[in-house]
mmCIF file of C-alpha atoms in Angstrom:
data_model
loop_
_atom_site.group_PDB
_atom_site.id
_atom_site.type_symbol
_atom_site.label_atom_id
_atom_site.label_comp_id
_atom_site.label_asym_id
_atom_site.label_seq_id
_atom_site.Cartn_x
_atom_site.Cartn_y
_atom_site.Cartn_z
ATOM 1 C CA GLU A 1 26.624 -1.403 4.300
ATOM 2 C CA PRO A 2 24.392 -0.382 1.012
ATOM 3 C CA GLU A 3 22.166 1.816 1.403
ATOM 4 C CA VAL A 4 19.792 3.695 -0.935
ATOM 5 C CA THR A 5 20.439 7.423 -1.816
ATOM 6 C CA GLN A 6 17.839 9.874 -2.529
ATOM 7 C CA THR A 7 18.584 13.563 -3.826
ATOM 8 C CA PRO A 8 17.570 16.223 -3.711
ATOM 9 C CA SER A 9 17.303 15.926 0.467
ATOM 10 C CA HIS A 10 15.155 19.113 0.551
ATOM 11 C CA GLN A 11 13.663 20.818 -2.711
ATOM 12 C CA VAL A 12 11.518 23.687 -3.179
ATOM 13 C CA THR A 13 9.248 23.892 -5.723
ATOM 14 C CA GLN A 14 6.064 26.411 -6.959
ATOM 15 C CA MET A 15 2.576 24.789 -7.159
ATOM 16 C CA GLY A 16 2.015 23.772 -10.653
ATOM 17 C CA GLN A 17 5.573 23.255 -11.692
ATOM 18 C CA GLU A 18 6.870 19.849 -12.349
ATOM 19 C CA VAL A 19 9.503 18.072 -9.898
ATOM 20 C CA ILE A 20 11.452 15.352 -10.407
ATOM 21 C CA LEU A 21 12.634 13.541 -7.096
ATOM 22 C CA ARG A 22 15.976 10.743 -7.814
ATOM 23 C CA CYS A 23 16.720 7.911 -6.365
ATOM 24 C CA VAL A 24 19.856 5.227 -6.399
ATOM 25 C CA PRO A 25 18.758 1.654 -5.113
ATOM 26 C CA ILE A 26 21.044 -0.812 -3.812
ATOM 27 C CA SER A 27 23.071 -2.147 -6.702
ATOM 28 C CA ASN A 28 21.374 -5.958 -6.594
ATOM 29 C CA HIS A 29 18.081 -4.913 -5.588
ATOM 30 C CA LEU A 30 15.103 -5.972 -8.383
ATOM 31 C CA TYR A 31 11.965 -4.417 -6.137
ATOM 32 C CA PHE A 32 12.085 -0.456 -6.199
ATOM 33 C CA TYR A 33 8.791 1.828 -4.118
ATOM 34 C CA TRP A 34 7.873 5.191 -3.490
ATOM 35 C CA TYR A 35 6.306 6.276 -0.241
ATOM 36 C CA ARG A 36 5.092 9.426 1.196
ATOM 37 C CA GLN A 37 4.504 10.550 4.304
ATOM 38 C CA ILE A 38 2.990 14.291 5.401
ATOM 39 C CA LEU A 39 4.403 16.121 8.911
ATOM 40 C CA GLY A 40 2.817 14.364 11.028
ATOM 41 C CA GLN A 41 0.979 11.502 9.504
ATOM 42 C CA LYS A 42 1.502 8.001 8.494
ATOM 43 C CA VAL A 43 3.569 6.483 5.607
ATOM 44 C CA GLU A 44 1.933 5.196 2.850
ATOM 45 C CA PHE A 45 2.295 3.192 -0.112
ATOM 46 C CA LEU A 46 2.417 5.595 -3.976
ATOM 47 C CA VAL A 47 3.908 2.536 -6.324
ATOM 48 C CA SER A 48 5.911 -0.401 -6.682
ATOM 49 C CA PHE A 49 8.128 -1.620 -9.748
ATOM 50 C CA TYR A 50 9.700 -4.588 -10.932
ATOM 51 C CA ASN A 51 10.953 -5.643 -14.063
ATOM 52 C CA ASN A 52 10.838 -1.965 -15.702
ATOM 53 C CA GLU A 53 7.208 -2.090 -14.913
ATOM 54 C CA ILE A 54 4.607 -0.830 -12.085
ATOM 55 C CA SER A 55 3.516 -3.405 -10.318
ATOM 56 C CA GLU A 56 1.200 -1.975 -8.299
ATOM 57 C CA LYS A 57 -0.180 1.523 -7.215
ATOM 58 C CA SER A 58 -2.098 2.886 -5.081
ATOM 59 C CA GLU A 59 -5.015 5.984 -5.502
ATOM 60 C CA ILE A 60 -2.858 8.466 -4.330
ATOM 61 C CA PHE A 61 -0.962 7.786 -7.770
ATOM 62 C CA ASP A 62 -2.547 9.069 -9.899
ATOM 63 C CA ASP A 63 -1.936 10.997 -13.676
ATOM 64 C CA GLN A 64 0.354 13.239 -11.927
ATOM 65 C CA PHE A 65 2.681 10.818 -11.170
ATOM 66 C CA SER A 66 5.134 8.566 -12.889
ATOM 67 C CA VAL A 67 7.979 6.611 -12.617
ATOM 68 C CA GLU A 68 10.711 5.638 -14.479
ATOM 69 C CA ARG A 69 14.219 3.380 -14.321
ATOM 70 C CA PRO A 70 16.010 5.484 -17.575
ATOM 71 C CA ASP A 71 19.619 4.064 -17.229
ATOM 72 C CA GLY A 72 19.701 1.333 -14.643
ATOM 73 C CA SER A 73 20.494 2.185 -11.877
ATOM 74 C CA ASN A 74 18.652 5.445 -10.876
ATOM 75 C CA PHE A 75 14.817 5.212 -9.872
ATOM 76 C CA THR A 76 13.363 8.353 -10.656
ATOM 77 C CA LEU A 77 9.568 9.824 -9.862
ATOM 78 C CA LYS A 78 8.123 12.708 -11.146
ATOM 79 C CA ILE A 79 5.194 15.310 -10.099
ATOM 80 C CA ARG A 80 3.723 16.314 -13.093
ATOM 81 C CA SER A 81 2.176 19.935 -12.106
ATOM 82 C CA THR A 82 2.730 20.031 -8.329
ATOM 83 C CA LYS A 83 -0.092 20.466 -6.115
ATOM 84 C CA LEU A 84 -0.025 22.122 -2.304
ATOM 85 C CA GLU A 85 -0.821 18.965 -0.706
ATOM 86 C CA ASP A 86 1.817 17.018 -2.622
ATOM 87 C CA SER A 87 3.982 18.603 -0.110
ATOM 88 C CA ALA A 88 5.299 15.800 2.175
ATOM 89 C CA MET A 89 8.690 13.664 2.969
ATOM 90 C CA TYR A 90 9.189 11.280 -0.451
ATOM 91 C CA PHE A 91 11.198 8.041 0.148
ATOM 92 C CA CYS A 92 12.240 5.918 -1.940
ATOM 93 C CA ALA A 93 12.570 1.503 -1.150
ATOM 94 C CA SER A 94 14.315 -1.285 -2.596
ATOM 95 C CA SER A 95 14.125 -4.926 -1.525
ATOM 96 C CA GLU A 96 16.203 -7.889 -3.174
ATOM 97 C CA MET A 97 13.149 -10.070 -2.469
ATOM 98 C CA ARG A 98 9.350 -9.117 -2.953
ATOM 99 C CA THR A 99 9.081 -8.457 1.133
ATOM 100 C CA GLY A 100 6.663 -10.690 2.338
ATOM 101 C CA GLY A 101 7.225 -14.213 0.875
ATOM 102 C CA TYR A 102 11.422 -14.808 2.641
ATOM 103 C CA ARG A 103 11.717 -14.441 6.459
ATOM 104 C CA ASN A 104 14.023 -11.334 8.442
ATOM 105 C CA TYR A 105 13.131 -9.285 5.749
ATOM 106 C CA GLY A 106 12.791 -5.577 4.828
ATOM 107 C CA TYR A 107 12.727 -2.728 2.319
ATOM 108 C CA THR A 108 16.176 -0.735 2.908
ATOM 109 C CA PHE A 109 15.095 3.021 2.723
ATOM 110 C CA GLY A 110 16.571 6.011 1.434
ATOM 111 C CA SER A 111 16.677 9.521 3.913
ATOM 112 C CA GLY A 112 14.088 11.194 2.008
ATOM 113 C CA THR A 113 13.572 13.911 -0.172
ATOM 114 C CA ARG A 114 11.445 16.493 1.350
ATOM 115 C CA LEU A 115 8.943 18.486 -1.180
ATOM 116 C CA THR A 116 7.913 22.024 -0.521
ATOM 117 C CA VAL A 117 4.752 22.731 -2.983
ATOM 118 C CA VAL A 118 4.393 26.718 -2.231
ATOM 119 C CA GLU B 1 -10.376 -2.975 5.944
ATOM 120 C CA ASP B 2 -6.947 -3.573 6.739
ATOM 121 C CA GLN B 3 -5.703 -1.341 10.073
ATOM 122 C CA VAL B 4 -2.935 -1.112 12.157
ATOM 123 C CA THR B 5 -2.657 0.916 15.004
ATOM 124 C CA GLN B 6 0.053 2.059 17.592
ATOM 125 C CA SER B 7 -0.312 2.497 21.408
ATOM 126 C CA PRO B 8 1.287 4.415 22.867
ATOM 127 C CA GLU B 9 1.504 7.303 20.420
ATOM 128 C CA ALA B 10 4.315 8.873 22.731
ATOM 129 C CA LEU B 11 6.286 7.163 25.469
ATOM 130 C CA ARG B 12 8.657 8.902 28.005
ATOM 131 C CA LEU B 13 10.997 6.672 30.090
ATOM 132 C CA GLN B 14 14.070 6.771 32.054
ATOM 133 C CA GLU B 15 17.412 5.383 31.576
ATOM 134 C CA GLY B 16 16.886 1.909 32.112
ATOM 135 C CA GLU B 17 12.999 1.853 32.064
ATOM 136 C CA SER B 18 11.906 -1.620 30.225
ATOM 137 C CA SER B 19 8.419 -1.145 29.001
ATOM 138 C CA SER B 20 7.024 -2.162 25.603
ATOM 139 C CA LEU B 21 5.603 -1.230 22.485
ATOM 140 C CA ASN B 22 1.830 -2.212 21.093
ATOM 141 C CA CYS B 23 1.216 -2.650 17.519
ATOM 142 C CA SER B 24 -2.315 -4.531 16.949
ATOM 143 C CA TYR B 25 -3.816 -5.205 13.443
ATOM 144 C CA THR B 26 -6.796 -6.206 11.549
ATOM 145 C CA VAL B 27 -5.946 -8.068 8.055
ATOM 146 C CA SER B 28 -7.299 -10.447 5.819
ATOM 147 C CA GLY B 29 -4.351 -12.862 5.923
ATOM 148 C CA LEU B 30 -0.884 -11.552 7.440
ATOM 149 C CA ARG B 31 1.693 -12.510 4.924
ATOM 150 C CA GLY B 32 3.781 -10.218 6.969
ATOM 151 C CA LEU B 33 4.135 -8.116 10.241
ATOM 152 C CA PHE B 34 7.568 -5.270 10.445
ATOM 153 C CA TRP B 35 8.855 -3.468 12.535
ATOM 154 C CA TYR B 36 10.990 -0.341 11.501
ATOM 155 C CA ARG B 37 12.769 2.783 13.293
ATOM 156 C CA GLN B 38 12.693 5.481 12.278
ATOM 157 C CA ASP B 39 15.002 8.691 13.118
ATOM 158 C CA PRO B 40 14.037 12.385 13.246
ATOM 159 C CA GLY B 41 14.241 13.708 9.048
ATOM 160 C CA LYS B 42 15.700 10.062 8.257
ATOM 161 C CA GLY B 43 13.925 6.920 6.729
ATOM 162 C CA PRO B 44 12.243 3.943 8.491
ATOM 163 C CA GLU B 45 15.533 1.659 9.253
ATOM 164 C CA PHE B 46 14.012 -2.265 9.244
ATOM 165 C CA LEU B 47 14.523 -3.680 12.658
ATOM 166 C CA PHE B 48 12.178 -7.090 12.239
ATOM 167 C CA THR B 49 10.018 -9.466 10.567
ATOM 168 C CA LEU B 50 7.672 -11.753 11.968
ATOM 169 C CA TYR B 51 5.077 -14.108 9.725
ATOM 170 C CA SER B 52 3.281 -16.620 12.546
ATOM 171 C CA ALA B 53 1.810 -16.513 15.760
ATOM 172 C CA GLY B 54 4.198 -17.382 18.261
ATOM 173 C CA GLU B 55 7.571 -16.151 16.438
ATOM 174 C CA GLU B 56 9.833 -13.733 18.427
ATOM 175 C CA LYS B 57 12.933 -11.748 17.294
ATOM 176 C CA GLU B 58 15.507 -10.043 18.619
ATOM 177 C CA LYS B 59 17.679 -7.843 18.682
ATOM 178 C CA GLU B 60 19.785 -6.388 20.997
ATOM 179 C CA ARG B 61 17.671 -4.186 23.723
ATOM 180 C CA LEU B 62 14.783 -4.547 21.437
ATOM 181 C CA LYS B 63 12.390 -7.506 21.397
ATOM 182 C CA ALA B 64 9.613 -8.288 18.838
ATOM 183 C CA THR B 65 6.477 -10.927 19.641
ATOM 184 C CA LEU B 66 3.459 -11.789 17.032
ATOM 185 C CA THR B 67 0.288 -12.841 18.753
ATOM 186 C CA LYS B 68 -3.165 -13.389 16.074
ATOM 187 C CA LYS B 69 -3.882 -9.767 16.817
ATOM 188 C CA GLU B 70 -0.560 -7.760 18.358
ATOM 189 C CA SER B 71 2.529 -7.281 18.108
ATOM 190 C CA PHE B 72 5.037 -6.302 21.212
ATOM 191 C CA LEU B 73 8.784 -4.563 21.043
ATOM 192 C CA HIS B 74 9.935 -5.001 23.982
ATOM 193 C CA ILE B 75 13.061 -2.633 24.907
ATOM 194 C CA THR B 76 15.259 -3.592 28.392
ATOM 195 C CA ALA B 77 16.963 -1.715 30.309
ATOM 196 C CA PRO B 78 16.584 1.563 27.387
ATOM 197 C CA LYS B 79 19.299 4.102 26.381
ATOM 198 C CA PRO B 80 18.994 7.574 25.218
ATOM 199 C CA GLU B 81 20.036 6.508 21.858
ATOM 200 C CA ASP B 82 17.241 4.267 20.912
ATOM 201 C CA SER B 83 14.875 7.308 21.275
ATOM 202 C CA ALA B 84 13.038 7.557 17.700
ATOM 203 C CA THR B 85 9.728 6.628 16.343
ATOM 204 C CA TYR B 86 8.707 2.813 16.091
ATOM 205 C CA LEU B 87 6.739 1.487 13.296
ATOM 206 C CA CYS B 88 4.983 -0.944 12.567
ATOM 207 C CA ALA B 89 3.738 -2.229 9.366
ATOM 208 C CA VAL B 90 2.158 -5.093 7.557
ATOM 209 C CA GLN B 91 1.434 -6.746 4.558
ATOM 210 C CA SER B 92 -1.625 -9.216 4.022
ATOM 211 C CA ARG B 93 -2.388 -11.558 1.637
ATOM 212 C CA ARG B 94 -5.537 -9.693 0.089
ATOM 213 C CA GLY B 95 -5.021 -8.459 -3.101
ATOM 214 C CA SER B 96 -1.280 -6.129 -2.551
ATOM 215 C CA ASN B 97 1.434 -8.808 -3.086
ATOM 216 C CA TYR B 98 3.494 -5.235 -2.608
ATOM 217 C CA GLN B 99 2.253 -2.446 -0.352
ATOM 218 C CA LEU B 100 2.409 -1.752 3.621
ATOM 219 C CA ILE B 101 -0.109 -0.538 5.518
ATOM 220 C CA TRP B 102 1.776 1.432 8.206
ATOM 221 C CA GLY B 103 0.279 2.387 11.646
ATOM 222 C CA ALA B 104 1.117 6.022 12.958
ATOM 223 C CA GLY B 105 4.049 5.175 14.950
ATOM 224 C CA THR B 106 5.179 5.547 18.722
ATOM 225 C CA LYS B 107 7.671 8.232 19.968
ATOM 226 C CA LEU B 108 9.964 6.540 22.214
ATOM 227 C CA ILE B 109 12.002 9.743 24.350
ATOM 228 C CA ILE B 110 14.481 7.613 26.757
ATOM 229 C CA LYS B 111 15.968 10.716 29.647
ATOM 230 C CA PRO B 112 19.464 10.063 30.216
#
């Protein structure tokens, strides 16, 4: 079964450093997403990406965050200057269609990258 | 403001003991309600999408139902491998076309 692949599985970084989280979505999917989950808290939407541009972003996704699809297969999330509060599990997801418009269809999530900022 | 509340926070059952998890929501026009399963250290795994009140979906020992205010995930004769956190999420018609709004989840533990 096709899956969304995320690397690395765990990254530790110093506060103020830049990090890039990588994702390989399912090959025929057109919509890409980043979500995060702080330990013990709800999953939170960060950004959605379609047709090589951001289609929607949340308040969390400020100027420190950026996304790219550099080569047609990878989908990356960059945090320019990490803060302690950025420590969380970051999930990439993809979907073939825009979820909500079609029956019995949901996003496929990757296993996540655990980011620890020290 | 769109909101999703799940109860209980945690549920311990004996193997074979059936029960239900609740997801109550307030949204301005429901596009869809989604159930996901999450194992520790893993991403959410899609289970069901429900769109309209009265709709039901089944998969193995799980059955999801939907009313205008809440959804139930019924688990029949659960096994230890059903132990996981079950997440509910909704997508509303107002504003957002893409993002899901998530509940905090119900941690289900099935004891052999």
